[in-house]
Amino acid sequence: MTIMIDRDRLFRGMAENRAREVVAHIGFLRNLRQLHEGGVTQTRLAQVNGVSQPAISQMLQRARIEAPDVRPDTHGGTAYEIAARCAAGEIDPATMRAELIGWQYDKPLPPSGYPDVDDVRPTPEGGFNHQVGRALSHGFLTGEDYDLILDALAD
């Protein structure tokens, strides 16, 4: 008996499952942050999750950056999350493109006056390159979607 493997289907499924995993992790971090902000101690969160209190502290630090509250009238707290939700099949590509085009991205840092230093400065967490560029590199956006969003923002 020969089993035929549809590699294209497996690759698509793998990418969709990776996106679901990213979305679930963002949701977990958001819930953790919101519980802590609501008064639940790190010790209690550690007990519930079966990890150490220092591990919860590290997760909360990441959550402040990676898992902000969902913005009104969008499907995510970051542009990256919106792209991941689309890749996971939770929202359609047209909705994703519209939300990423309407997103308010952090502006790049102004030049420092030292040109040799400017190319090694970090990009803003909420900047287009960090959010949408990272979604593209993680396979959550197609090159066509990226170009459409970039062109729309350039207008």
mmCIF file of C-alpha atoms in Angstrom:
data_model
loop_
_atom_site.group_PDB
_atom_site.id
_atom_site.type_symbol
_atom_site.label_atom_id
_atom_site.label_comp_id
_atom_site.label_asym_id
_atom_site.label_seq_id
_atom_site.Cartn_x
_atom_site.Cartn_y
_atom_site.Cartn_z
ATOM 1 C CA MET A 1 0.000 0.000 0.000
ATOM 2 C CA THR A 2 1.348 3.394 -1.015
ATOM 3 C CA ILE A 3 0.352 6.513 0.853
ATOM 4 C CA MET A 4 0.292 9.643 -1.250
ATOM 5 C CA ILE A 5 1.395 12.790 0.513
ATOM 6 C CA ASP A 6 0.014 16.080 -0.720
ATOM 7 C CA ARG A 7 2.953 18.259 0.296
ATOM 8 C CA ASP A 8 1.291 21.507 -0.734
ATOM 9 C CA ARG A 9 -1.656 20.729 1.538
ATOM 10 C CA LEU A 10 0.703 19.785 4.367
ATOM 11 C CA PHE A 11 2.693 23.019 3.969
ATOM 12 C CA ARG A 12 -0.516 25.079 3.976
ATOM 13 C CA GLY A 13 -1.746 23.215 7.042
ATOM 14 C CA MET A 14 1.572 23.690 8.792
ATOM 15 C CA ALA A 15 1.544 27.439 8.120
ATOM 16 C CA GLU A 16 -2.058 27.764 9.315
ATOM 17 C CA ASN A 17 -1.308 25.796 12.478
ATOM 18 C CA ARG A 18 1.752 27.960 13.182
ATOM 19 C CA ALA A 19 -0.410 31.070 12.842
ATOM 20 C CA ARG A 20 -2.996 29.551 15.209
ATOM 21 C CA GLU A 21 -0.222 28.846 17.696
ATOM 22 C CA VAL A 22 0.992 32.464 17.514
ATOM 23 C CA VAL A 23 -2.558 33.804 17.939
ATOM 24 C CA ALA A 24 -3.163 31.477 20.902
ATOM 25 C CA HIS A 25 0.087 32.595 22.547
ATOM 26 C CA ILE A 26 -0.824 36.261 22.113
ATOM 27 C CA GLY A 27 -4.232 35.522 23.642
ATOM 28 C CA PHE A 28 -2.605 33.704 26.562
ATOM 29 C CA LEU A 29 -0.222 36.612 27.222
ATOM 30 C CA ARG A 30 -3.098 39.112 26.968
ATOM 31 C CA ASN A 31 -5.206 37.127 29.467
ATOM 32 C CA LEU A 32 -2.241 36.832 31.820
ATOM 33 C CA ARG A 33 -1.563 40.574 31.661
ATOM 34 C CA GLN A 34 -5.223 41.473 32.151
ATOM 35 C CA LEU A 35 -5.542 39.141 35.150
ATOM 36 C CA HIS A 36 -2.433 40.634 36.726
ATOM 37 C CA GLU A 37 -3.648 44.187 36.043
ATOM 38 C CA GLY A 38 -6.936 43.144 37.646
ATOM 39 C CA GLY A 39 -5.191 42.242 40.891
ATOM 40 C CA VAL A 40 -4.233 38.565 40.537
ATOM 41 C CA THR A 41 -0.766 38.060 42.018
ATOM 42 C CA GLN A 42 2.150 36.639 40.073
ATOM 43 C CA THR A 43 2.334 33.846 42.634
ATOM 44 C CA ARG A 44 -1.278 32.826 41.944
ATOM 45 C CA LEU A 45 -0.734 33.027 38.185
ATOM 46 C CA ALA A 46 2.343 30.830 38.580
ATOM 47 C CA GLN A 47 0.331 28.246 40.547
ATOM 48 C CA VAL A 48 -2.463 28.162 37.982
ATOM 49 C CA ASN A 49 -0.042 27.777 35.077
ATOM 50 C CA GLY A 50 2.363 25.348 36.763
ATOM 51 C CA VAL A 51 5.399 27.595 36.371
ATOM 52 C CA SER A 52 7.595 29.659 38.663
ATOM 53 C CA GLN A 53 6.831 33.235 39.697
ATOM 54 C CA PRO A 54 9.970 34.483 37.835
ATOM 55 C CA ALA A 55 8.625 32.806 34.675
ATOM 56 C CA ILE A 56 5.347 34.707 35.104
ATOM 57 C CA SER A 57 7.303 37.938 35.577
ATOM 58 C CA GLN A 58 9.104 37.334 32.267
ATOM 59 C CA MET A 59 5.814 36.499 30.523
ATOM 60 C CA LEU A 60 4.270 39.717 31.829
ATOM 61 C CA GLN A 61 7.181 41.730 30.464
ATOM 62 C CA ARG A 62 6.648 40.172 27.021
ATOM 63 C CA ALA A 63 2.870 40.615 27.318
ATOM 64 C CA ARG A 64 3.192 44.388 27.732
ATOM 65 C CA ILE A 65 4.832 44.559 24.291
ATOM 66 C CA GLU A 66 3.391 41.597 22.392
ATOM 67 C CA ALA A 67 -0.177 41.464 23.712
ATOM 68 C CA PRO A 68 -1.781 44.872 24.156
ATOM 69 C CA ASP A 69 -5.565 45.083 24.308
ATOM 70 C CA VAL A 70 -7.391 44.629 21.006
ATOM 71 C CA ARG A 71 -7.892 48.012 19.375
ATOM 72 C CA PRO A 72 -11.496 49.082 18.796
ATOM 73 C CA ASP A 73 -12.908 48.091 15.410
ATOM 74 C CA THR A 74 -9.986 45.740 14.684
ATOM 75 C CA HIS A 75 -9.125 42.107 15.235
ATOM 76 C CA GLY A 76 -5.901 42.639 17.168
ATOM 77 C CA GLY A 77 -3.754 44.603 19.541
ATOM 78 C CA THR A 78 -0.941 44.785 16.984
ATOM 79 C CA ALA A 79 -0.747 44.751 13.210
ATOM 80 C CA TYR A 80 1.257 41.519 13.480
ATOM 81 C CA GLU A 81 -1.609 39.879 15.389
ATOM 82 C CA ILE A 82 -4.101 40.888 12.689
ATOM 83 C CA ALA A 83 -1.925 39.294 9.990
ATOM 84 C CA ALA A 84 -1.545 36.149 12.107
ATOM 85 C CA ARG A 85 -5.324 35.951 12.619
ATOM 86 C CA CYS A 86 -5.798 36.084 8.857
ATOM 87 C CA ALA A 87 -3.178 33.379 8.302
ATOM 88 C CA ALA A 88 -4.939 31.265 10.944
ATOM 89 C CA GLY A 89 -8.198 31.601 9.002
ATOM 90 C CA GLU A 90 -9.965 33.742 11.619
ATOM 91 C CA ILE A 91 -10.470 36.763 9.362
ATOM 92 C CA ASP A 92 -10.555 37.136 5.601
ATOM 93 C CA PRO A 93 -7.706 38.737 3.634
ATOM 94 C CA ALA A 94 -9.779 41.791 2.622
ATOM 95 C CA THR A 95 -10.533 42.589 6.272
ATOM 96 C CA MET A 96 -6.882 42.065 7.191
ATOM 97 C CA ARG A 97 -5.678 44.391 4.416
ATOM 98 C CA ALA A 98 -8.210 47.088 5.369
ATOM 99 C CA GLU A 99 -7.196 46.953 9.033
ATOM 100 C CA LEU A 100 -3.474 47.038 8.264
ATOM 101 C CA ILE A 101 -3.947 49.966 5.877
ATOM 102 C CA GLY A 102 -5.920 51.861 8.531
ATOM 103 C CA TRP A 103 -3.482 51.023 11.349
ATOM 104 C CA GLN A 104 -1.591 53.840 13.081
ATOM 105 C CA TYR A 105 2.055 52.710 13.021
ATOM 106 C CA ASP A 106 4.786 54.164 15.207
ATOM 107 C CA LYS A 107 7.010 56.513 13.250
ATOM 108 C CA PRO A 108 10.662 55.572 12.660
ATOM 109 C CA LEU A 109 13.208 57.246 14.899
ATOM 110 C CA PRO A 110 14.522 60.533 13.472
ATOM 111 C CA PRO A 111 18.133 60.561 12.231
ATOM 112 C CA SER A 112 20.586 60.930 15.086
ATOM 113 C CA GLY A 113 23.125 63.170 13.390
ATOM 114 C CA TYR A 114 25.563 60.265 13.357
ATOM 115 C CA PRO A 115 24.914 58.443 10.065
ATOM 116 C CA ASP A 116 27.095 55.459 10.991
ATOM 117 C CA VAL A 117 24.920 54.838 14.058
ATOM 118 C CA ASP A 118 21.520 55.236 12.391
ATOM 119 C CA ASP A 119 21.615 51.903 10.570
ATOM 120 C CA VAL A 120 22.007 49.928 13.812
ATOM 121 C CA ARG A 121 19.271 51.656 15.802
ATOM 122 C CA PRO A 122 16.295 49.481 16.702
ATOM 123 C CA THR A 123 13.076 49.899 14.794
ATOM 124 C CA PRO A 124 10.046 50.926 16.873
ATOM 125 C CA GLU A 125 8.018 47.942 18.160
ATOM 126 C CA GLY A 126 4.861 49.413 16.654
ATOM 127 C CA GLY A 127 6.490 50.472 13.391
ATOM 128 C CA PHE A 128 5.470 49.179 9.976
ATOM 129 C CA ASN A 129 8.694 47.251 9.415
ATOM 130 C CA HIS A 130 8.555 45.521 12.778
ATOM 131 C CA GLN A 131 4.863 44.634 12.565
ATOM 132 C CA VAL A 132 4.035 44.061 8.896
ATOM 133 C CA GLY A 133 7.572 43.176 7.821
ATOM 134 C CA ARG A 134 7.770 40.529 10.534
ATOM 135 C CA ALA A 135 4.356 39.151 9.499
ATOM 136 C CA LEU A 136 5.660 38.853 5.937
ATOM 137 C CA SER A 137 8.848 37.099 7.029
ATOM 138 C CA HIS A 138 6.839 34.668 9.186
ATOM 139 C CA GLY A 139 4.626 33.770 6.227
ATOM 140 C CA PHE A 140 1.467 35.425 7.587
ATOM 141 C CA LEU A 141 1.255 37.761 4.575
ATOM 142 C CA THR A 142 1.825 37.180 0.897
ATOM 143 C CA GLY A 143 4.206 39.430 -0.981
ATOM 144 C CA GLU A 144 1.197 40.705 -2.920
ATOM 145 C CA ASP A 145 -0.636 41.665 0.298
ATOM 146 C CA TYR A 146 2.491 43.373 1.631
ATOM 147 C CA ASP A 147 2.880 45.399 -1.575
ATOM 148 C CA LEU A 148 -0.830 46.384 -1.591
ATOM 149 C CA ILE A 149 -0.620 47.578 2.031
ATOM 150 C CA LEU A 150 2.643 49.428 1.454
ATOM 151 C CA ASP A 151 1.313 51.132 -1.698
ATOM 152 C CA ALA A 152 -1.874 52.183 0.074
ATOM 153 C CA LEU A 153 0.107 53.683 2.962
ATOM 154 C CA ALA A 154 2.402 55.544 0.559
ATOM 155 C CA ASP A 155 -0.568 57.416 -0.961
#
